[in-house]
mmCIF file of C-alpha atoms in Angstrom:
data_model
loop_
_atom_site.group_PDB
_atom_site.id
_atom_site.type_symbol
_atom_site.label_atom_id
_atom_site.label_comp_id
_atom_site.label_asym_id
_atom_site.label_seq_id
_atom_site.Cartn_x
_atom_site.Cartn_y
_atom_site.Cartn_z
ATOM 1 C CA MET S 1 -1.258 -6.110 -2.343
ATOM 2 C CA ASP S 2 0.828 -9.263 -2.724
ATOM 3 C CA PRO S 3 0.634 -11.239 -5.991
ATOM 4 C CA VAL S 4 -1.396 -14.124 -4.814
ATOM 5 C CA SER S 5 -4.103 -11.724 -3.739
ATOM 6 C CA GLN S 6 -4.046 -9.704 -6.846
ATOM 7 C CA GLY S 7 -4.247 -12.839 -8.941
ATOM 8 C CA LEU S 8 -6.849 -14.500 -7.066
ATOM 9 C CA LEU S 9 -9.054 -11.175 -7.100
ATOM 10 C CA GLY S 10 -8.279 -11.065 -11.003
ATOM 11 C CA CYS S 11 -9.899 -14.629 -11.366
ATOM 12 C CA CYS S 12 -12.803 -13.983 -9.413
ATOM 13 C CA LEU S 13 -13.912 -10.706 -11.159
ATOM 14 C CA ALA S 14 -13.161 -12.353 -14.771
ATOM 15 C CA GLY S 15 -14.699 -15.824 -13.645
ATOM 16 C CA SER S 16 -17.722 -13.752 -12.453
ATOM 17 C CA PHE S 17 -18.544 -12.395 -16.177
ATOM 18 C CA SER S 18 -17.979 -15.693 -17.471
ATOM 19 C CA LYS S 19 -20.052 -18.815 -18.473
ATOM 20 C CA LYS S 20 -19.850 -22.104 -16.867
ATOM 21 C CA LYS S 21 -18.042 -23.606 -19.649
ATOM 22 C CA ASN S 22 -15.231 -20.762 -19.928
ATOM 23 C CA LEU S 23 -14.911 -20.643 -16.393
ATOM 24 C CA LYS S 24 -11.346 -21.996 -15.786
ATOM 25 C CA SER S 25 -10.210 -20.087 -18.921
ATOM 26 C CA ALA S 26 -11.664 -17.122 -17.703
ATOM 27 C CA ALA S 27 -9.939 -17.630 -14.495
ATOM 28 C CA ILE S 28 -6.452 -17.875 -16.102
ATOM 29 C CA CYS S 29 -7.082 -14.537 -18.000
ATOM 30 C CA GLY S 30 -8.076 -13.034 -15.060
ATOM 31 C CA PHE S 31 -5.141 -14.367 -13.142
ATOM 32 C CA PHE S 32 -2.495 -13.173 -15.511
ATOM 33 C CA GLY S 33 -4.306 -9.742 -16.008
ATOM 34 C CA GLY S 34 -4.307 -9.222 -12.240
ATOM 35 C CA LEU S 35 -0.675 -9.644 -12.202
ATOM 36 C CA SER S 36 0.498 -7.929 -15.189
ATOM 37 C CA PRO S 37 0.492 -4.427 -13.726
ATOM 38 C CA ASP S 38 3.382 -5.122 -11.467
ATOM 39 C CA LEU S 39 5.739 -5.366 -14.328
ATOM 40 C CA ASP S 40 6.508 -1.875 -13.613
ATOM 41 C CA ILE S 41 8.818 -3.149 -11.288
ATOM 42 C CA LEU S 42 11.295 -3.593 -14.472
ATOM 43 C CA ILE S 43 11.299 0.187 -14.526
ATOM 44 C CA ARG S 44 14.635 1.010 -13.248
ATOM 45 C CA SER S 45 17.829 3.168 -13.587
ATOM 46 C CA SER S 46 21.198 2.665 -12.232
ATOM 47 C CA SER S 47 21.871 6.535 -12.126
ATOM 48 C CA ASP S 48 18.669 7.673 -10.678
ATOM 49 C CA PRO S 49 17.398 5.112 -7.643
ATOM 50 C CA LEU S 50 13.939 7.029 -7.349
ATOM 51 C CA LEU S 51 12.864 6.088 -10.927
ATOM 52 C CA SER S 52 11.504 2.840 -9.685
ATOM 53 C CA VAL S 53 9.848 4.636 -7.002
ATOM 54 C CA ASP S 54 8.491 7.188 -9.327
ATOM 55 C CA PHE S 55 6.904 4.379 -11.685
ATOM 56 C CA HIS S 56 5.877 1.713 -9.194
ATOM 57 C CA ARG S 57 1.967 1.878 -9.241
ATOM 58 C CA HIS S 58 1.707 4.693 -11.747
ATOM 59 C CA PHE S 59 0.510 4.510 -15.353
ATOM 60 C CA SER S 60 0.538 0.846 -15.504
ATOM 61 C CA HIS S 61 -2.027 0.803 -12.685
ATOM 62 C CA SER S 62 -4.526 3.368 -13.717
ATOM 63 C CA LEU S 63 -8.019 2.650 -14.251
ATOM 64 C CA PHE S 64 -7.580 4.385 -17.772
ATOM 65 C CA PHE S 65 -4.564 2.211 -19.002
ATOM 66 C CA SER S 66 -6.352 -0.876 -18.130
ATOM 67 C CA PRO S 67 -7.957 -1.293 -21.591
ATOM 68 C CA ILE S 68 -4.440 -1.040 -22.977
ATOM 69 C CA GLY S 69 -2.765 -3.271 -20.508
ATOM 70 C CA GLY S 70 -5.438 -5.658 -20.881
ATOM 71 C CA PHE S 71 -4.943 -5.831 -24.513
ATOM 72 C CA PHE S 72 -1.227 -6.628 -24.379
ATOM 73 C CA VAL S 73 -1.857 -9.364 -21.817
ATOM 74 C CA SER S 74 -4.710 -10.997 -24.211
ATOM 75 C CA ILE S 75 -2.420 -10.801 -27.188
ATOM 76 C CA ILE S 76 -0.030 -13.255 -25.212
ATOM 77 C CA LEU S 77 -2.588 -15.559 -23.804
ATOM 78 C CA PHE S 78 -4.581 -15.702 -27.230
ATOM 79 C CA LEU S 79 -1.299 -17.630 -28.362
ATOM 80 C CA VAL S 80 -2.297 -20.342 -25.651
ATOM 81 C CA LEU S 81 -5.922 -20.310 -25.398
ATOM 82 C CA ARG S 82 -7.407 -19.527 -28.813
ATOM 83 C CA LYS S 83 -8.666 -23.005 -29.319
ATOM 84 C CA LYS S 84 -10.672 -22.543 -26.343
ATOM 85 C CA LEU S 85 -11.681 -18.735 -26.425
ATOM 86 C CA SER S 86 -12.452 -16.046 -28.901
ATOM 87 C CA PHE S 87 -9.882 -13.120 -28.853
ATOM 88 C CA ARG S 88 -12.810 -10.909 -27.728
ATOM 89 C CA LYS S 89 -13.456 -13.074 -24.604
ATOM 90 C CA ILE S 90 -9.860 -13.406 -23.906
ATOM 91 C CA TYR S 91 -9.497 -9.436 -24.031
ATOM 92 C CA LEU S 92 -12.558 -9.232 -21.738
ATOM 93 C CA PHE S 93 -11.299 -11.403 -18.982
ATOM 94 C CA SER S 94 -7.800 -10.203 -19.196
ATOM 95 C CA PHE S 95 -9.124 -6.788 -18.941
ATOM 96 C CA LEU S 96 -11.177 -7.314 -15.735
ATOM 97 C CA GLY S 97 -8.324 -9.036 -14.139
ATOM 98 C CA TYR S 98 -5.657 -5.928 -14.915
ATOM 99 C CA PHE S 99 -8.611 -3.814 -13.940
ATOM 100 C CA SER S 100 -8.973 -5.033 -10.651
ATOM 101 C CA HIS S 101 -5.276 -4.718 -9.745
ATOM 102 C CA GLY S 102 -5.172 -1.030 -9.474
ATOM 103 C CA LEU S 103 -8.413 -1.124 -7.075
ATOM 104 C CA LEU S 104 -7.158 -3.402 -4.844
ATOM 105 C CA ASP S 105 -3.749 -1.526 -4.503
ATOM 106 C CA ALA S 106 -5.569 1.658 -3.821
ATOM 107 C CA CYS S 107 -6.932 0.013 -0.596
ATOM 108 C CA THR S 108 -3.547 -0.305 0.724
ATOM 109 C CA SER S 109 -1.215 2.716 2.070
ATOM 110 C CA TYR S 110 1.516 2.903 -0.437
ATOM 111 C CA GLY S 111 -0.280 5.019 -3.032
ATOM 112 C CA THR S 112 -1.432 4.429 -6.271
ATOM 113 C CA VAL S 113 -1.934 6.563 -9.333
ATOM 114 C CA LEU S 114 -5.193 5.348 -10.391
ATOM 115 C CA PHE S 115 -6.561 8.191 -12.749
ATOM 116 C CA TRP S 116 -3.292 9.073 -14.788
ATOM 117 C CA PRO S 117 -3.000 10.829 -17.384
ATOM 118 C CA PHE S 118 -5.710 13.022 -15.862
ATOM 119 C CA SER S 119 -4.167 13.260 -12.426
ATOM 120 C CA ASP S 120 -1.005 12.248 -10.762
ATOM 121 C CA LEU S 121 -2.791 11.793 -7.382
ATOM 122 C CA ARG S 122 -1.428 8.483 -5.331
ATOM 123 C CA VAL S 123 -4.896 7.176 -3.877
ATOM 124 C CA ALA S 124 -4.167 5.325 -0.678
ATOM 125 C CA LEU S 125 -7.399 4.279 1.265
ATOM 126 C CA ASN S 126 -5.130 2.720 3.916
ATOM 127 C CA ILE S 127 -7.947 -0.020 4.734
ATOM 128 C CA ILE S 128 -5.831 -3.159 4.133
ATOM 129 C CA SER S 129 -2.270 -4.458 4.792
ATOM 130 C CA ILE S 130 -0.096 -5.471 1.644
ATOM 131 C CA ILE S 131 -0.504 -8.899 3.180
ATOM 132 C CA ASP S 132 -3.771 -10.082 4.733
ATOM 133 C CA PRO S 133 -3.900 -13.829 5.059
ATOM 134 C CA LEU S 134 -7.969 -13.509 5.857
ATOM 135 C CA PHE S 135 -8.779 -11.675 2.761
ATOM 136 C CA THR S 136 -6.640 -13.911 0.513
ATOM 137 C CA GLY S 137 -7.583 -17.079 2.526
ATOM 138 C CA LEU S 138 -11.223 -16.462 2.094
ATOM 139 C CA ILE S 139 -10.999 -15.718 -1.704
ATOM 140 C CA PHE S 140 -8.661 -18.746 -2.215
ATOM 141 C CA ILE S 141 -10.839 -21.270 -0.546
ATOM 142 C CA PHE S 142 -14.123 -20.073 -2.516
ATOM 143 C CA PHE S 143 -12.041 -19.944 -5.493
ATOM 144 C CA LEU S 144 -10.727 -23.380 -5.124
ATOM 145 C CA ILE S 145 -14.391 -24.759 -4.508
ATOM 146 C CA SER S 146 -15.480 -22.981 -7.761
ATOM 147 C CA ILE S 147 -12.909 -24.720 -9.839
ATOM 148 C CA ILE S 148 -13.438 -28.022 -8.491
ATOM 149 C CA ARG S 149 -17.351 -27.848 -8.758
ATOM 150 C CA ASN S 150 -17.010 -25.726 -11.871
ATOM 151 C CA SER S 151 -19.478 -23.192 -10.256
ATOM 152 C CA VAL S 152 -19.609 -19.432 -11.398
ATOM 153 C CA LEU S 153 -21.840 -18.611 -8.535
ATOM 154 C CA THR S 154 -19.322 -19.748 -6.056
ATOM 155 C CA ILE S 155 -16.473 -17.580 -7.501
ATOM 156 C CA LYS S 156 -19.300 -14.682 -7.638
ATOM 157 C CA PHE S 157 -19.609 -15.467 -3.568
ATOM 158 C CA ALA S 158 -15.735 -15.330 -3.463
ATOM 159 C CA LEU S 159 -15.641 -11.962 -5.183
ATOM 160 C CA LEU S 160 -18.666 -10.750 -2.860
ATOM 161 C CA LEU S 161 -16.573 -11.888 0.398
ATOM 162 C CA SER S 162 -13.698 -9.827 -0.823
ATOM 163 C CA VAL S 163 -15.878 -6.734 -1.208
ATOM 164 C CA PHE S 164 -17.420 -7.366 2.070
ATOM 165 C CA HIS S 165 -13.709 -7.784 3.769
ATOM 166 C CA LEU S 166 -12.680 -4.269 2.299
ATOM 167 C CA SER S 167 -15.963 -2.669 3.402
ATOM 168 C CA PHE S 168 -15.603 -3.950 6.753
ATOM 169 C CA ASN S 169 -12.020 -2.664 6.794
ATOM 170 C CA PHE S 170 -13.284 0.646 5.679
ATOM 171 C CA VAL S 171 -15.547 1.016 8.540
ATOM 172 C CA LYS S 172 -12.828 -0.184 10.711
ATOM 173 C CA HIS S 173 -10.691 2.512 9.512
ATOM 174 C CA LEU S 174 -13.148 5.153 10.319
ATOM 175 C CA GLN S 175 -13.506 3.887 13.771
ATOM 176 C CA VAL S 176 -9.800 3.741 14.362
ATOM 177 C CA LYS S 177 -9.811 7.440 12.905
ATOM 178 C CA ASN S 178 -12.296 8.874 15.302
ATOM 179 C CA TYR S 179 -10.362 6.880 18.285
ATOM 180 C CA VAL S 180 -6.965 8.561 17.341
ATOM 181 C CA LYS S 181 -8.810 12.081 16.967
ATOM 182 C CA LYS S 182 -10.070 11.603 20.507
ATOM 183 C CA ILE S 183 -6.579 10.819 21.847
ATOM 184 C CA ALA S 184 -5.208 13.861 20.168
ATOM 185 C CA LEU S 185 -7.939 16.186 21.966
ATOM 186 C CA ASN S 186 -7.423 14.680 25.383
ATOM 187 C CA ARG S 187 -3.892 15.878 24.682
ATOM 188 C CA GLY S 188 -4.964 19.176 23.679
ATOM 189 C CA HIS S 189 -3.765 18.698 20.165
ATOM 190 C CA ASP S 190 -5.925 19.737 17.026
ATOM 191 C CA THR S 191 -5.052 17.136 14.299
ATOM 192 C CA GLU S 192 -3.642 18.994 11.161
ATOM 193 C CA ARG S 193 -3.233 15.863 9.092
ATOM 194 C CA LEU S 194 -4.105 12.412 10.032
ATOM 195 C CA PHE S 195 -2.615 8.942 9.087
ATOM 196 C CA ILE S 196 -3.422 5.606 9.877
ATOM 197 C CA ASN S 197 -3.121 2.061 8.468
ATOM 198 C CA PRO S 198 -3.369 -1.357 9.508
ATOM 199 C CA THR S 199 0.062 -3.241 10.308
ATOM 200 C CA ILE S 200 1.116 -6.289 8.378
ATOM 201 C CA GLY S 201 -1.432 -9.158 8.144
ATOM 202 C CA ASN S 202 -4.172 -8.121 10.109
ATOM 203 C CA ASN S 203 -6.837 -5.449 10.642
ATOM 204 C CA PHE S 204 -6.664 -4.733 14.469
ATOM 205 C CA LEU S 205 -3.109 -3.343 15.277
ATOM 206 C CA TRP S 206 -2.754 -0.129 13.638
ATOM 207 C CA ARG S 207 -0.203 2.580 13.197
ATOM 208 C CA SER S 208 -1.383 6.157 13.553
ATOM 209 C CA VAL S 209 0.721 9.433 12.691
ATOM 210 C CA TYR S 210 -0.831 12.883 13.168
ATOM 211 C CA GLN S 211 0.652 16.273 12.922
ATOM 212 C CA TYR S 212 0.417 19.210 15.338
ATOM 213 C CA ASP S 213 2.538 22.053 16.005
ATOM 214 C CA LYS S 214 5.238 21.285 13.516
ATOM 215 C CA LYS S 215 5.438 17.982 15.292
ATOM 216 C CA TYR S 216 4.209 14.277 14.232
ATOM 217 C CA PHE S 217 2.826 12.088 16.896
ATOM 218 C CA ILE S 218 3.261 8.142 16.409
ATOM 219 C CA ASP S 219 0.818 5.777 18.368
ATOM 220 C CA ALA S 220 -0.027 2.187 18.116
ATOM 221 C CA ILE S 221 -3.720 1.317 18.233
ATOM 222 C CA TYR S 222 -5.049 -2.074 19.436
ATOM 223 C CA PHE S 223 -8.656 -2.021 17.969
ATOM 224 C CA PRO S 224 -9.799 -5.618 18.021
ATOM 225 C CA LEU S 225 -13.440 -6.846 16.767
ATOM 226 C CA PHE S 226 -14.113 -7.806 20.631
ATOM 227 C CA GLY S 227 -12.387 -6.785 23.575
ATOM 228 C CA GLU S 228 -10.790 -3.704 25.119
ATOM 229 C CA ILE S 229 -9.314 -0.795 22.659
ATOM 230 C CA LYS S 230 -5.782 0.251 23.630
ATOM 231 C CA PHE S 231 -3.091 2.424 22.485
ATOM 232 C CA LYS S 232 0.563 2.720 23.067
ATOM 233 C CA LYS S 233 2.201 6.418 22.942
ATOM 234 C CA GLY S 234 5.082 6.377 20.742
ATOM 235 C CA SER S 235 7.604 8.679 19.167
ATOM 236 C CA GLU S 236 7.530 12.407 18.539
ATOM 237 C CA VAL S 237 9.281 13.967 15.401
ATOM 238 C CA LYS S 238 9.709 17.371 13.963
ATOM 239 C CA VAL S 239 7.986 18.207 10.857
ATOM 240 C CA ILE S 240 10.279 19.168 7.876
ATOM 241 C CA ASN S 241 9.944 21.393 5.019
ATOM 242 C CA LYS S 242 10.926 19.899 1.411
ATOM 243 C CA GLU S 243 11.509 23.194 0.427
ATOM 244 C CA THR S 244 13.927 24.201 3.229
ATOM 245 C CA VAL S 245 15.304 21.139 4.716
ATOM 246 C CA PHE S 246 19.167 20.912 3.995
ATOM 247 C CA SER S 247 19.179 24.389 3.245
ATOM 248 C CA LYS S 248 22.585 24.352 1.805
ATOM 249 C CA LEU S 249 21.101 22.584 -1.293
ATOM 250 C CA PRO S 250 20.362 25.071 -4.171
ATOM 251 C CA ASN S 251 16.601 25.223 -5.051
ATOM 252 C CA ASN S 252 17.309 23.732 -8.567
ATOM 253 C CA SER S 253 19.747 21.172 -7.782
ATOM 254 C CA VAL S 254 18.969 17.575 -8.685
ATOM 255 C CA GLN S 255 18.904 16.433 -4.940
ATOM 256 C CA ARG S 256 16.458 19.300 -3.935
ATOM 257 C CA GLU S 257 14.235 17.907 -6.749
ATOM 258 C CA ASP S 258 14.745 14.307 -5.365
ATOM 259 C CA ILE S 259 13.774 15.497 -1.969
ATOM 260 C CA ARG S 260 10.293 16.697 -3.512
ATOM 261 C CA ARG S 261 9.902 13.544 -5.280
ATOM 262 C CA PHE S 262 10.481 11.551 -2.197
ATOM 263 C CA SER S 263 7.998 13.744 -0.352
ATOM 264 C CA TYR S 264 5.230 13.345 -2.931
ATOM 265 C CA PHE S 265 5.776 9.536 -2.785
ATOM 266 C CA SER S 266 5.488 9.668 1.138
ATOM 267 C CA HIS S 267 2.323 11.760 1.042
ATOM 268 C CA ASP S 268 4.549 14.434 2.550
ATOM 269 C CA TYR S 269 5.221 12.319 5.846
ATOM 270 C CA ILE S 270 8.754 12.747 5.778
ATOM 271 C CA TYR S 271 11.227 13.593 8.753
ATOM 272 C CA LEU S 272 14.997 13.224 9.586
ATOM 273 C CA HIS S 273 15.613 9.794 10.709
ATOM 274 C CA PRO S 274 17.262 9.695 13.966
ATOM 275 C CA ASP S 275 19.636 6.944 13.503
ATOM 276 C CA TYR S 276 21.262 8.221 10.453
ATOM 277 C CA ASP S 277 23.186 11.165 9.207
ATOM 278 C CA ASN S 278 21.513 13.338 6.443
ATOM 279 C CA LEU S 279 18.716 10.708 5.882
ATOM 280 C CA ILE S 280 15.198 11.721 4.765
ATOM 281 C CA ALA S 281 12.628 8.808 5.655
ATOM 282 C CA ASP S 282 9.113 7.923 4.984
ATOM 283 C CA LEU S 283 7.182 8.075 8.611
ATOM 284 C CA ARG S 284 4.085 6.186 7.389
ATOM 285 C CA TYR S 285 5.915 2.822 8.020
ATOM 286 C CA GLY S 286 8.198 2.002 11.091
ATOM 287 C CA THR S 287 9.685 -1.279 12.448
ATOM 288 C CA LEU S 288 6.909 -1.215 15.318
ATOM 289 C CA PRO S 289 3.702 0.519 15.026
ATOM 290 C CA TYR S 290 4.539 3.418 17.524
ATOM 291 C CA ASP S 291 8.346 4.156 16.416
ATOM 292 C CA ASP S 292 9.952 6.267 14.090
ATOM 293 C CA LYS S 293 12.314 3.647 12.646
ATOM 294 C CA SER S 294 11.162 3.739 9.108
ATOM 295 C CA LEU S 295 11.733 1.235 6.435
ATOM 296 C CA TRP S 296 13.402 3.286 3.791
ATOM 297 C CA GLY S 297 14.627 6.638 2.943
ATOM 298 C CA ILE S 298 16.893 8.994 0.779
ATOM 299 C CA GLU S 299 20.378 9.898 1.620
ATOM 300 C CA ILE S 300 21.534 13.652 1.019
ATOM 301 C CA ASP S 301 25.114 14.482 0.033
ATOM 302 C CA TYR S 302 25.961 18.168 0.041
ATOM 303 C CA ASN S 303 29.058 17.526 -2.086
ATOM 304 C CA LYS S 304 26.929 15.697 -5.028
ATOM 305 C CA ALA S 305 24.237 18.273 -5.062
ATOM 306 C CA ASP S 306 23.801 17.563 -8.768
ATOM 307 C CA LYS S 307 23.687 13.864 -8.477
ATOM 308 C CA HIS S 308 20.623 11.851 -7.636
ATOM 309 C CA VAL S 309 20.123 11.108 -4.095
ATOM 310 C CA LEU S 310 20.757 7.309 -2.795
ATOM 311 C CA PHE S 311 17.726 5.226 -1.946
ATOM 312 C CA LYS S 312 18.160 3.272 1.106
ATOM 313 C CA ASN S 313 16.224 0.343 2.570
ATOM 314 C CA ILE S 314 16.609 0.605 6.159
ATOM 315 C CA ARG S 315 14.544 -2.156 7.745
ATOM 316 C CA ASN S 316 15.906 -3.605 10.784
ATOM 317 C CA PHE S 317 13.830 -6.647 12.183
ATOM 318 C CA ASN S 318 15.348 -8.795 14.626
ATOM 319 C CA ASP S 319 13.900 -11.305 17.281
ATOM 320 C CA LYS S 320 13.333 -8.691 19.601
ATOM 321 C CA VAL S 321 10.974 -6.613 17.183
ATOM 322 C CA TYR S 322 9.207 -9.648 16.189
ATOM 323 C CA ASP S 323 8.615 -10.722 19.748
ATOM 324 C CA GLU S 324 7.137 -7.515 20.785
ATOM 325 C CA PHE S 325 5.063 -6.945 17.579
ATOM 326 C CA TRP S 326 3.353 -10.461 18.167
ATOM 327 C CA LYS S 327 2.658 -9.445 21.560
ATOM 328 C CA MET S 328 1.015 -6.244 20.644
ATOM 329 C CA LEU S 329 -0.950 -8.143 17.957
ATOM 330 C CA LYS S 330 -2.403 -10.000 20.865
ATOM 331 C CA GLY S 331 -2.961 -6.975 22.815
ATOM 332 C CA ASN S 332 -0.474 -7.800 25.247
ATOM 333 C CA PHE S 333 0.634 -4.291 26.259
ATOM 334 C CA LYS S 334 -0.386 -1.816 29.021
ATOM 335 C CA LYS S 335 -3.368 0.461 27.984
ATOM 336 C CA GLU S 336 -2.563 4.322 28.313
#
């Protein structure tokens, strides 16, 4: 999620465990605790572009690392808040904020290693976009009221609203999933794998990708709270195998291993991008909800098999894309 949402959720969780006299200080600890896990963006390598991909939302986001991460945050905050709170309370509030970060990130589609070091599974519930104005706005309004009124009850209500919003999105995700399965059945397809996630900033326009018979089928699903449900048939792309694609690459080469790493990051939803030569892309994301224009990928070079691949950002947004997205967001497209 975006930093504002992460910080606000950390504030609310920490504030919910504080007393009235400590509410503002607890919120500060929770805010910085909620932001801190994303310091993993500093882990980079000029020679290995995928290192940052490997470690973003990795150990720093683990529930089991939270006590350690919260401890480091509390040491720094103790220098500022030691006259207002004991170290024990600063640590508690910082830990709670830090702990909330991984849980919220796991609700998105990117993938979060919640259970490191016991598992490298990238948890992705796919129930909320990385930016959700309704989620953030509701929390912010009631958090602001709680600070103005110095009300622990109000900040608890803000936390309850966030849980309710995520629970509602979880139910919505199940509804969209069942709808996509019906679309597939009507086409005579058996969904071997299925990925769905809400598009940016909302929870009623979704991207769907399912696998059947060595192909991925992409659709845009419009599923409003009220009104007509619609879908738009999108692209079809071939499934590729991370072990055999670009067959000239040796099995033990650096680039073959990089393909495996990128496939793991992408939950194995990888394909050959149609607009680029030698580019493996992440099909989970597209320029529009129904297309095969991924936002990033890795470039393969046979002549440099023992050098790391290049990670390429291939976002290609323009006024035409924005206009179509807004129309789809309003449900202004023909039902199929």
